[in-house]
Amino acid sequence: MVQSLRCVPDRTIITGADFSTGAVKFLAFNLDGEVVASVRLPTDLWHGDPPEEGLSELNLMQLEGQVRASVRAIAARLRESGRLDDWAAAGISATHHTAGRIDKDRVQVRRAICWNDHTLALYHQRGLRRLGGQKKVRELIGGPWAIRYTLSHLVKDEACLPEADWKRTWRILPHGPLAAGWMTGNFDLISISSAASTGIMDLRTGQWEPKMLECLANAEYRRLAWEQLPRIVDQFEPIGPLAEHLALEAGIPLDRRPLVFPTSDDQQAGLVGGGAVEAGQVAVVLGNSAVVNSSGSQPPQSGHLDVMRLNWGPYLWMRCYNNGAGLLHHVFGEKPPFDKLEQQGQKVPPGCQGVSVLPFVAPEPSRNIAKPCFRWLPKEPRQAGVKFRACLEAIAYLIALGIREHEQAGQTIRRITVSGGIARSDLMCRILASVLGRRLERLVSDEGPALGAAVTALAALETYRRRQQGDQEPFQVADAVAVLVKFRDPVDPVPEWVPTYQKGLADFEKRLQKLGR
């Protein structure tokens, strides 16, 4: 039975910040789930000088600036609306696996290597060999070690980072804990969700597993890495209040500073923001990556899904595709005219009269595609509407294969929600529903990870205040979902499209099998 809030007043404002590799979205929600203020900032990634194919890194000094600027800006927006004093808690979502190094002065030692960095495959293979393969990894941590996991960064560091920088490093931290550190001044803590995406945490115990560091050949580097990891904390333990210097800079009274709670990697946040916190509920997030997430009390029974842990206990089952919005940006530029493309795509019949696209503008390890493979079949069309619809259909086919993997791994799917930037497209949602042959639940908010971060912060704030009053009953994330996550009209399959897409999916899968050999 869903609980009601007992300790958080009705006028409370909860913020959710989504630090992604594409942008920062800092949203303020009231307890009706409505956005009352928002700030959006760009993110610029480093690709080498000269650019190196596949390299993708985030300057940590930029991240520090994003934290400070977004806090100043959201405080200003709330002050303008007379709601600044109602800001009580902040949640943070940030990209999974992305992680960097800082020294004792909180200065960058190494940029954060991003989740979509494609230079890691060699180092991942090297580390796996040293450990004895994925079977040994599963024995150690209860799940796989995928290429993009933070542990792969350490193997690359062993080959590329000077010894002096290993010794100068004070903390190795993922994207979210770094943002929380610059928001609070506390860089010593990490959530289960963020730790799970490193490949170093035992998913069964929620504790670091030192034997995973045997992927490094250098014993001194193993020792240093172990000492540089932060402490894993419970979801209800605050990281701290907003740092004093940041509160002064933003004009927030020191006695009214919002609390910042343990962060979510963006996969957990997307799952929560999609309202999918129970087994059988699947969240599809159509952002820079295209993701199919679900959860369960046990890890997947079979298959090759990525497996992590949620802050409140269950396992996160994930299929994350590198090729999401990046496909549309590749075809139409960094700022596609979506409204115009939507109108043009609506006029194109399903199946695009035989036109299709291999959508892999980036490698797709989950499909055994080691190199980019972008190709129009049988040839590139001239009409923008055909291109747009063909791209949406390709993304929908990838999602359908991810849904199938979840089912084959033991998930009994009862509900599918869809969110993320591409989900703003009615055409995308109708195509996906028709490819899946299932109803899709759409969120009022298109910003699933930012909303999910706010939901977890609300659950933590209510529980924290209850405990201060001697009430030990936790306010669960599912309870907070009922408060903040709102749905709009669902999207059903278009019956006359379904046969075309059944054939299209079968053809798409055959092409992938040939590519992945």
Short mmCIF file of C-alpha atoms in Angstrom, two decimals, residues 63-432:
data_model
loop_
_atom_site.label_atom_id
_atom_site.label_comp_id
_atom_site.label_asym_id
_atom_site.label_seq_id
_atom_site.Cartn_x
_atom_site.Cartn_y
_atom_site.Cartn_z
CA LEU A 63 31.64 19.74 -14.51
CA GLU A 64 32.55 21.87 -11.49
CA GLY A 65 31.46 24.95 -13.43
CA GLN A 66 28.22 23.28 -14.49
CA VAL A 67 27.38 22.50 -10.86
CA ARG A 68 28.00 26.04 -9.69
CA ALA A 69 26.26 27.69 -12.64
CA SER A 70 23.20 25.45 -12.50
CA VAL A 71 22.76 25.97 -8.74
CA ARG A 72 23.05 29.75 -9.15
CA ALA A 73 20.56 29.72 -12.01
CA ILE A 74 17.95 27.44 -10.42
CA ALA A 75 18.16 29.47 -7.20
CA ALA A 76 17.53 32.63 -9.21
CA ARG A 77 14.51 31.10 -10.97
CA LEU A 78 13.05 29.93 -7.65
CA ARG A 79 13.69 33.32 -6.05
CA GLU A 80 11.85 35.04 -8.91
CA SER A 81 8.78 32.87 -8.26
CA GLY A 82 8.97 33.25 -4.47
CA ARG A 83 9.79 29.56 -3.94
CA LEU A 84 13.47 29.59 -2.96
CA ASP A 85 12.76 29.00 0.73
CA ASP A 86 10.75 25.89 -0.21
CA TRP A 87 13.76 24.15 -1.80
CA ALA A 88 14.46 21.29 0.61
CA ALA A 89 16.36 18.56 -1.22
CA ALA A 90 18.35 17.86 -4.36
CA GLY A 91 18.76 14.62 -6.28
CA ILE A 92 21.39 13.99 -8.93
CA SER A 93 21.42 11.71 -11.95
CA ALA A 94 24.60 11.33 -13.98
CA THR A 95 25.87 9.06 -16.70
CA HIS A 96 26.61 5.44 -15.83
CA HIS A 97 30.26 4.28 -15.89
CA THR A 98 31.66 7.77 -16.66
CA ALA A 99 34.40 8.47 -14.08
CA GLY A 100 37.46 10.65 -13.50
CA ARG A 101 40.28 11.37 -11.05
CA ILE A 102 40.83 14.33 -8.71
CA ASP A 103 43.60 15.26 -6.27
CA LYS A 104 43.35 16.52 -2.67
CA ASP A 105 42.69 20.03 -3.93
CA ARG A 106 39.69 18.70 -5.90
CA VAL A 107 41.59 19.45 -9.10
CA GLN A 108 41.38 17.19 -12.14
CA VAL A 109 44.09 14.55 -12.49
CA ARG A 110 42.43 12.90 -15.47
CA ARG A 111 39.29 13.78 -17.38
CA ALA A 112 36.28 11.55 -16.88
CA ILE A 113 36.25 8.79 -19.47
CA CYS A 114 32.68 8.68 -20.76
CA TRP A 115 30.25 5.78 -21.06
CA ASN A 116 30.40 6.13 -24.85
CA ASP A 117 34.20 6.12 -25.16
CA HIS A 118 35.05 3.45 -27.72
CA THR A 119 38.79 3.18 -27.05
CA LEU A 120 38.33 0.80 -24.11
CA ALA A 121 37.77 -2.56 -25.83
CA LEU A 122 41.47 -3.52 -25.90
CA TYR A 123 41.94 -2.71 -22.21
CA HIS A 124 38.74 -4.50 -21.23
CA GLN A 125 39.95 -7.65 -22.99
CA ARG A 126 43.34 -7.36 -21.29
CA GLY A 127 41.77 -7.02 -17.85
CA LEU A 128 39.36 -9.90 -18.43
CA ARG A 129 42.25 -12.20 -19.35
CA ARG A 130 44.06 -11.32 -16.13
CA LEU A 131 40.97 -12.09 -14.06
CA GLY A 132 40.14 -15.33 -15.87
CA GLY A 133 37.17 -14.25 -18.00
CA GLN A 134 33.54 -13.32 -17.40
CA LYS A 135 32.81 -16.52 -15.49
CA LYS A 136 35.34 -15.50 -12.84
CA VAL A 137 33.97 -11.95 -12.84
CA ARG A 138 30.46 -13.25 -12.13
CA GLU A 139 31.84 -15.32 -9.25
CA LEU A 140 33.46 -12.21 -7.78
CA ILE A 141 30.73 -9.57 -8.19
CA GLY A 142 27.56 -11.44 -9.20
CA GLY A 143 27.34 -9.86 -12.64
CA PRO A 144 29.31 -9.06 -15.79
CA TRP A 145 32.05 -6.54 -16.47
CA ALA A 146 31.11 -4.75 -19.71
CA ILE A 147 33.50 -2.68 -21.82
CA ARG A 148 32.09 0.68 -20.74
CA TYR A 149 32.38 0.00 -16.98
CA THR A 150 34.70 2.21 -14.93
CA LEU A 151 37.06 -0.68 -14.24
CA SER A 152 38.11 -0.58 -17.90
CA HIS A 153 39.38 2.97 -17.29
CA LEU A 154 41.84 1.69 -14.70
CA VAL A 155 43.30 -0.85 -17.11
CA LYS A 156 43.73 1.96 -19.65
CA ASP A 157 45.27 4.16 -16.95
CA GLU A 158 47.81 1.44 -16.19
CA ALA A 159 48.99 1.72 -19.79
CA CYS A 160 48.55 5.45 -20.37
CA LEU A 161 48.55 7.44 -17.10
CA PRO A 162 51.93 8.49 -15.64
CA GLU A 163 52.87 6.95 -12.29
CA ALA A 164 52.98 10.43 -10.75
CA ASP A 165 49.29 10.91 -11.61
CA TRP A 166 48.37 7.58 -10.01
CA LYS A 167 50.07 8.81 -6.83
CA ARG A 168 48.59 12.33 -7.04
CA THR A 169 45.06 10.93 -7.32
CA TRP A 170 43.01 11.33 -4.14
CA ARG A 171 39.65 10.05 -5.38
CA ILE A 172 38.47 7.97 -8.33
CA LEU A 173 34.84 9.03 -8.70
CA PRO A 174 31.99 8.50 -11.15
CA HIS A 175 30.12 11.37 -12.77
CA GLY A 176 27.35 11.61 -10.15
CA PRO A 177 29.49 11.54 -6.98
CA LEU A 178 31.76 14.15 -8.57
CA ALA A 179 28.78 16.44 -9.17
CA ALA A 180 27.54 15.81 -5.62
CA GLY A 181 31.03 16.54 -4.31
CA TRP A 182 31.18 19.95 -5.95
CA MET A 183 27.63 20.63 -4.78
CA THR A 184 28.34 19.77 -1.12
CA GLY A 185 32.12 19.70 -0.65
CA ASN A 186 31.93 15.99 0.29
CA PHE A 187 33.79 13.72 -2.13
CA ASP A 188 34.02 10.75 0.25
CA LEU A 189 30.69 9.00 -0.46
CA ILE A 190 29.12 7.02 -3.29
CA SER A 191 25.70 5.41 -3.74
CA ILE A 192 25.12 1.74 -4.49
CA SER A 193 23.76 2.73 -7.90
CA SER A 194 26.91 4.64 -8.86
CA ALA A 195 29.26 2.03 -7.36
CA ALA A 196 27.47 -0.75 -9.25
CA SER A 197 28.33 0.86 -12.58
CA THR A 198 32.06 0.71 -11.87
CA GLY A 199 32.41 -3.08 -12.18
CA ILE A 200 34.25 -3.12 -8.83
CA MET A 201 31.29 -3.52 -6.43
CA ASP A 202 29.91 -6.94 -5.49
CA LEU A 203 26.27 -6.65 -6.54
CA ARG A 204 25.22 -9.15 -3.88
CA THR A 205 26.77 -7.42 -0.86
CA GLY A 206 26.88 -3.78 -1.93
CA GLN A 207 30.58 -3.65 -1.00
CA TRP A 208 33.77 -3.11 -2.99
CA GLU A 209 35.44 -6.33 -4.16
CA PRO A 210 39.25 -5.90 -4.04
CA LYS A 211 39.91 -8.98 -6.17
CA MET A 212 38.44 -7.17 -9.19
CA LEU A 213 41.49 -4.91 -9.08
CA GLU A 214 43.60 -7.92 -10.03
CA CYS A 215 42.77 -6.87 -13.59
CA LEU A 216 45.75 -4.55 -13.03
CA ALA A 217 49.20 -6.12 -13.37
CA ASN A 218 50.91 -3.52 -11.15
CA ALA A 219 50.44 -4.33 -7.45
CA GLU A 220 51.19 -0.75 -6.40
CA TYR A 221 48.48 0.54 -8.73
CA ARG A 222 46.05 -1.99 -7.21
CA ARG A 223 46.85 -0.64 -3.74
CA LEU A 224 46.45 2.97 -4.81
CA ALA A 225 43.15 2.32 -6.59
CA TRP A 226 41.75 0.58 -3.50
CA GLU A 227 42.67 3.55 -1.28
CA GLN A 228 41.18 6.03 -3.75
CA LEU A 229 37.66 4.55 -3.78
CA PRO A 230 34.94 6.36 -1.77
CA ARG A 231 32.72 4.79 0.90
CA ILE A 232 29.46 3.20 -0.29
CA VAL A 233 26.48 4.59 1.64
CA ASP A 234 22.79 3.91 2.19
CA GLN A 235 20.32 5.79 -0.02
CA PHE A 236 18.86 7.67 2.96
CA GLU A 237 22.18 9.05 4.29
CA PRO A 238 22.66 12.63 3.07
CA ILE A 239 25.84 13.49 1.20
CA GLY A 240 25.44 16.83 2.94
CA PRO A 241 23.77 20.21 2.64
CA LEU A 242 24.65 22.53 -0.21
CA ALA A 243 28.22 23.78 0.38
CA GLU A 244 28.43 27.09 2.26
CA HIS A 245 30.42 28.85 -0.46
CA LEU A 246 27.92 27.73 -3.10
CA ALA A 247 24.96 28.83 -0.98
CA LEU A 248 26.53 32.26 -0.49
CA GLU A 249 27.25 32.53 -4.21
CA ALA A 250 23.64 31.59 -5.07
CA GLY A 251 22.10 33.81 -2.40
CA ILE A 252 20.69 30.94 -0.34
CA PRO A 253 20.53 31.50 3.45
CA LEU A 254 22.96 29.17 5.23
CA ASP A 255 20.20 27.89 7.50
CA ARG A 256 17.99 27.05 4.46
CA ARG A 257 20.44 25.02 2.40
CA PRO A 258 18.85 22.02 0.65
CA LEU A 259 20.14 18.54 1.45
CA VAL A 260 21.82 16.53 -1.30
CA PHE A 261 21.22 12.78 -1.20
CA PRO A 262 23.12 9.83 -2.74
CA THR A 263 23.13 10.00 -6.51
CA SER A 264 21.59 7.79 -9.17
CA ASP A 265 23.37 6.63 -12.27
CA ASP A 266 21.19 7.67 -15.19
CA GLN A 267 19.90 4.13 -15.70
CA GLN A 268 18.45 3.97 -12.18
CA ALA A 269 17.12 7.51 -12.58
CA GLY A 270 15.53 6.69 -15.93
CA LEU A 271 13.89 3.61 -14.45
CA VAL A 272 12.46 5.61 -11.53
CA GLY A 273 11.49 8.55 -13.71
CA GLY A 274 9.60 6.08 -15.87
CA GLY A 275 7.70 4.85 -12.82
CA ALA A 276 9.16 1.36 -13.26
CA VAL A 277 10.31 0.36 -9.78
CA GLU A 278 8.74 -3.09 -9.51
CA ALA A 279 9.44 -6.38 -11.29
CA GLY A 280 7.55 -6.61 -14.57
CA GLN A 281 7.75 -2.87 -15.20
CA VAL A 282 10.08 -1.83 -18.03
CA ALA A 283 11.36 1.67 -18.72
CA VAL A 284 12.46 2.55 -22.25
CA VAL A 285 14.60 5.71 -22.29
CA LEU A 286 15.18 7.23 -25.73
CA GLY A 287 18.01 9.70 -25.19
CA ASN A 288 21.60 9.92 -26.41
CA SER A 289 21.63 6.19 -25.82
CA ALA A 290 18.60 3.96 -26.34
CA VAL A 291 17.94 1.94 -23.22
CA VAL A 292 15.68 -0.86 -22.02
CA ASN A 293 15.70 -1.19 -18.22
CA SER A 294 13.84 -3.35 -15.74
CA SER A 295 14.45 -4.64 -12.22
CA GLY A 296 14.18 -7.87 -10.28
CA SER A 297 14.97 -9.42 -6.91
CA GLN A 298 17.48 -11.67 -8.68
CA PRO A 299 19.91 -11.09 -11.55
CA PRO A 300 18.87 -12.24 -15.04
CA GLN A 301 18.57 -16.01 -15.30
CA SER A 302 20.36 -16.15 -18.66
CA GLY A 303 21.68 -14.05 -21.51
CA HIS A 304 24.06 -11.11 -21.63
CA LEU A 305 22.18 -8.14 -20.19
CA ASP A 306 24.20 -5.67 -18.15
CA VAL A 307 23.41 -6.03 -14.46
CA MET A 308 23.70 -3.38 -11.75
CA ARG A 309 22.00 -2.61 -8.45
CA LEU A 310 19.42 -0.04 -7.44
CA ASN A 311 19.95 2.06 -4.32
CA TRP A 312 16.96 0.42 -2.62
CA GLY A 313 18.01 -3.19 -3.25
CA PRO A 314 16.79 -4.87 -6.45
CA TYR A 315 18.97 -5.70 -9.42
CA LEU A 316 18.85 -3.39 -12.43
CA TRP A 317 18.64 -5.28 -15.73
CA MET A 318 19.88 -3.17 -18.61
CA ARG A 319 20.35 -3.21 -22.32
CA CYS A 320 22.01 0.05 -23.31
CA TYR A 321 22.55 0.82 -26.98
CA ASN A 322 25.16 3.40 -27.94
CA ASN A 323 23.06 4.42 -30.93
CA GLY A 324 20.09 6.54 -29.88
CA ALA A 325 19.72 10.25 -30.57
CA GLY A 326 23.23 10.19 -32.02
CA LEU A 327 21.76 8.53 -35.11
CA LEU A 328 19.41 11.47 -35.69
CA HIS A 329 22.21 13.96 -35.08
CA HIS A 330 24.40 12.11 -37.57
CA VAL A 331 21.72 12.28 -40.26
CA PHE A 332 20.17 15.70 -39.57
CA GLY A 333 22.82 17.66 -37.63
CA GLU A 334 23.16 18.59 -33.97
CA LYS A 335 19.86 20.52 -33.92
CA PRO A 336 17.40 18.58 -36.09
CA PRO A 337 14.17 20.43 -37.04
CA PHE A 338 12.06 17.87 -35.20
CA ASP A 339 8.66 19.48 -35.73
CA LYS A 340 9.18 19.65 -39.48
CA LEU A 341 10.63 16.13 -39.65
CA GLU A 342 7.71 14.81 -37.59
CA GLN A 343 5.20 16.23 -40.06
CA GLN A 344 7.10 14.83 -43.02
CA GLY A 345 7.61 11.43 -41.40
CA GLN A 346 3.89 11.09 -40.65
CA LYS A 347 3.22 11.13 -44.41
CA VAL A 348 5.57 8.20 -45.10
CA PRO A 349 4.03 4.70 -44.96
CA PRO A 350 5.36 2.13 -42.46
CA GLY A 351 8.40 0.36 -43.81
CA CYS A 352 9.31 3.48 -45.81
CA GLN A 353 8.54 1.67 -49.10
CA GLY A 354 11.52 -0.62 -48.65
CA VAL A 355 14.03 1.96 -47.38
CA SER A 356 15.87 1.05 -44.18
CA VAL A 357 19.05 2.01 -42.38
CA LEU A 358 21.75 0.23 -40.44
CA PRO A 359 21.88 2.72 -37.54
CA PHE A 360 25.30 2.10 -36.06
CA VAL A 361 27.06 5.46 -36.19
CA ALA A 362 28.97 4.16 -33.15
CA PRO A 363 30.11 0.61 -32.30
CA GLU A 364 27.45 -1.57 -30.68
CA PRO A 365 29.20 -4.20 -28.51
CA SER A 366 25.89 -5.64 -27.28
CA ARG A 367 25.21 -6.76 -30.87
CA ASN A 368 28.83 -7.81 -31.55
CA ILE A 369 29.32 -4.81 -33.84
CA ALA A 370 32.86 -3.65 -33.08
CA LYS A 371 33.03 -0.78 -35.58
CA PRO A 372 30.59 1.89 -36.79
CA CYS A 373 28.30 0.61 -39.54
CA PHE A 374 25.93 3.23 -40.90
CA ARG A 375 24.35 2.36 -44.23
CA TRP A 376 21.18 3.13 -46.17
CA LEU A 377 19.45 0.22 -47.86
CA PRO A 378 19.03 -0.14 -50.79
CA LYS A 379 20.33 3.45 -51.17
CA GLU A 380 20.05 6.79 -49.41
CA PRO A 381 16.64 8.42 -49.98
CA ARG A 382 16.32 12.06 -50.92
CA GLN A 383 13.25 12.88 -48.83
CA ALA A 384 13.94 14.00 -45.26
CA GLY A 385 10.67 12.44 -44.06
CA VAL A 386 11.71 9.00 -45.33
CA LYS A 387 15.09 9.32 -43.65
CA PHE A 388 13.47 10.38 -40.38
CA ARG A 389 10.94 7.57 -40.29
CA ALA A 390 13.54 4.97 -41.29
CA CYS A 391 15.77 6.12 -38.41
CA LEU A 392 12.89 5.88 -35.93
CA GLU A 393 12.05 2.40 -37.20
CA ALA A 394 15.66 1.25 -36.76
CA ILE A 395 15.73 2.52 -33.16
CA ALA A 396 12.39 0.79 -32.50
CA TYR A 397 13.78 -2.50 -33.82
CA LEU A 398 16.77 -2.22 -31.46
CA ILE A 399 14.42 -1.58 -28.54
CA ALA A 400 12.32 -4.61 -29.54
CA LEU A 401 15.40 -6.82 -29.42
CA GLY A 402 16.22 -5.42 -25.98
CA ILE A 403 12.68 -6.16 -24.76
CA ARG A 404 13.04 -9.72 -26.03
CA GLU A 405 16.32 -10.12 -24.12
CA HIS A 406 14.60 -9.09 -20.89
CA GLU A 407 11.85 -11.64 -21.47
CA GLN A 408 14.31 -14.40 -22.32
CA ALA A 409 16.26 -13.58 -19.15
CA GLY A 410 13.16 -14.22 -17.03
CA GLN A 411 11.28 -10.92 -16.91
CA THR A 412 7.49 -11.15 -17.17
CA ILE A 413 6.60 -7.76 -18.61
CA ARG A 414 3.38 -6.14 -17.43
CA ARG A 415 3.98 -2.51 -18.35
CA ILE A 416 6.32 -0.52 -20.58
CA THR A 417 6.91 3.20 -20.08
CA VAL A 418 8.75 5.43 -22.52
CA SER A 419 10.61 8.69 -21.87
CA GLY A 420 13.58 10.70 -23.13
CA GLY A 421 14.01 13.28 -25.84
CA ILE A 422 13.04 11.07 -28.80
CA ALA A 423 9.88 10.02 -26.93
CA ARG A 424 8.53 13.53 -27.51
CA SER A 425 7.82 12.32 -31.03
CA ASP A 426 4.29 10.95 -31.31
CA LEU A 427 5.42 9.14 -34.44
CA MET A 428 8.27 7.43 -32.58
CA CYS A 429 5.90 6.20 -29.88
CA ARG A 430 3.34 4.91 -32.40
CA ILE A 431 6.07 3.11 -34.35
CA LEU A 432 7.54 1.56 -31.19
#
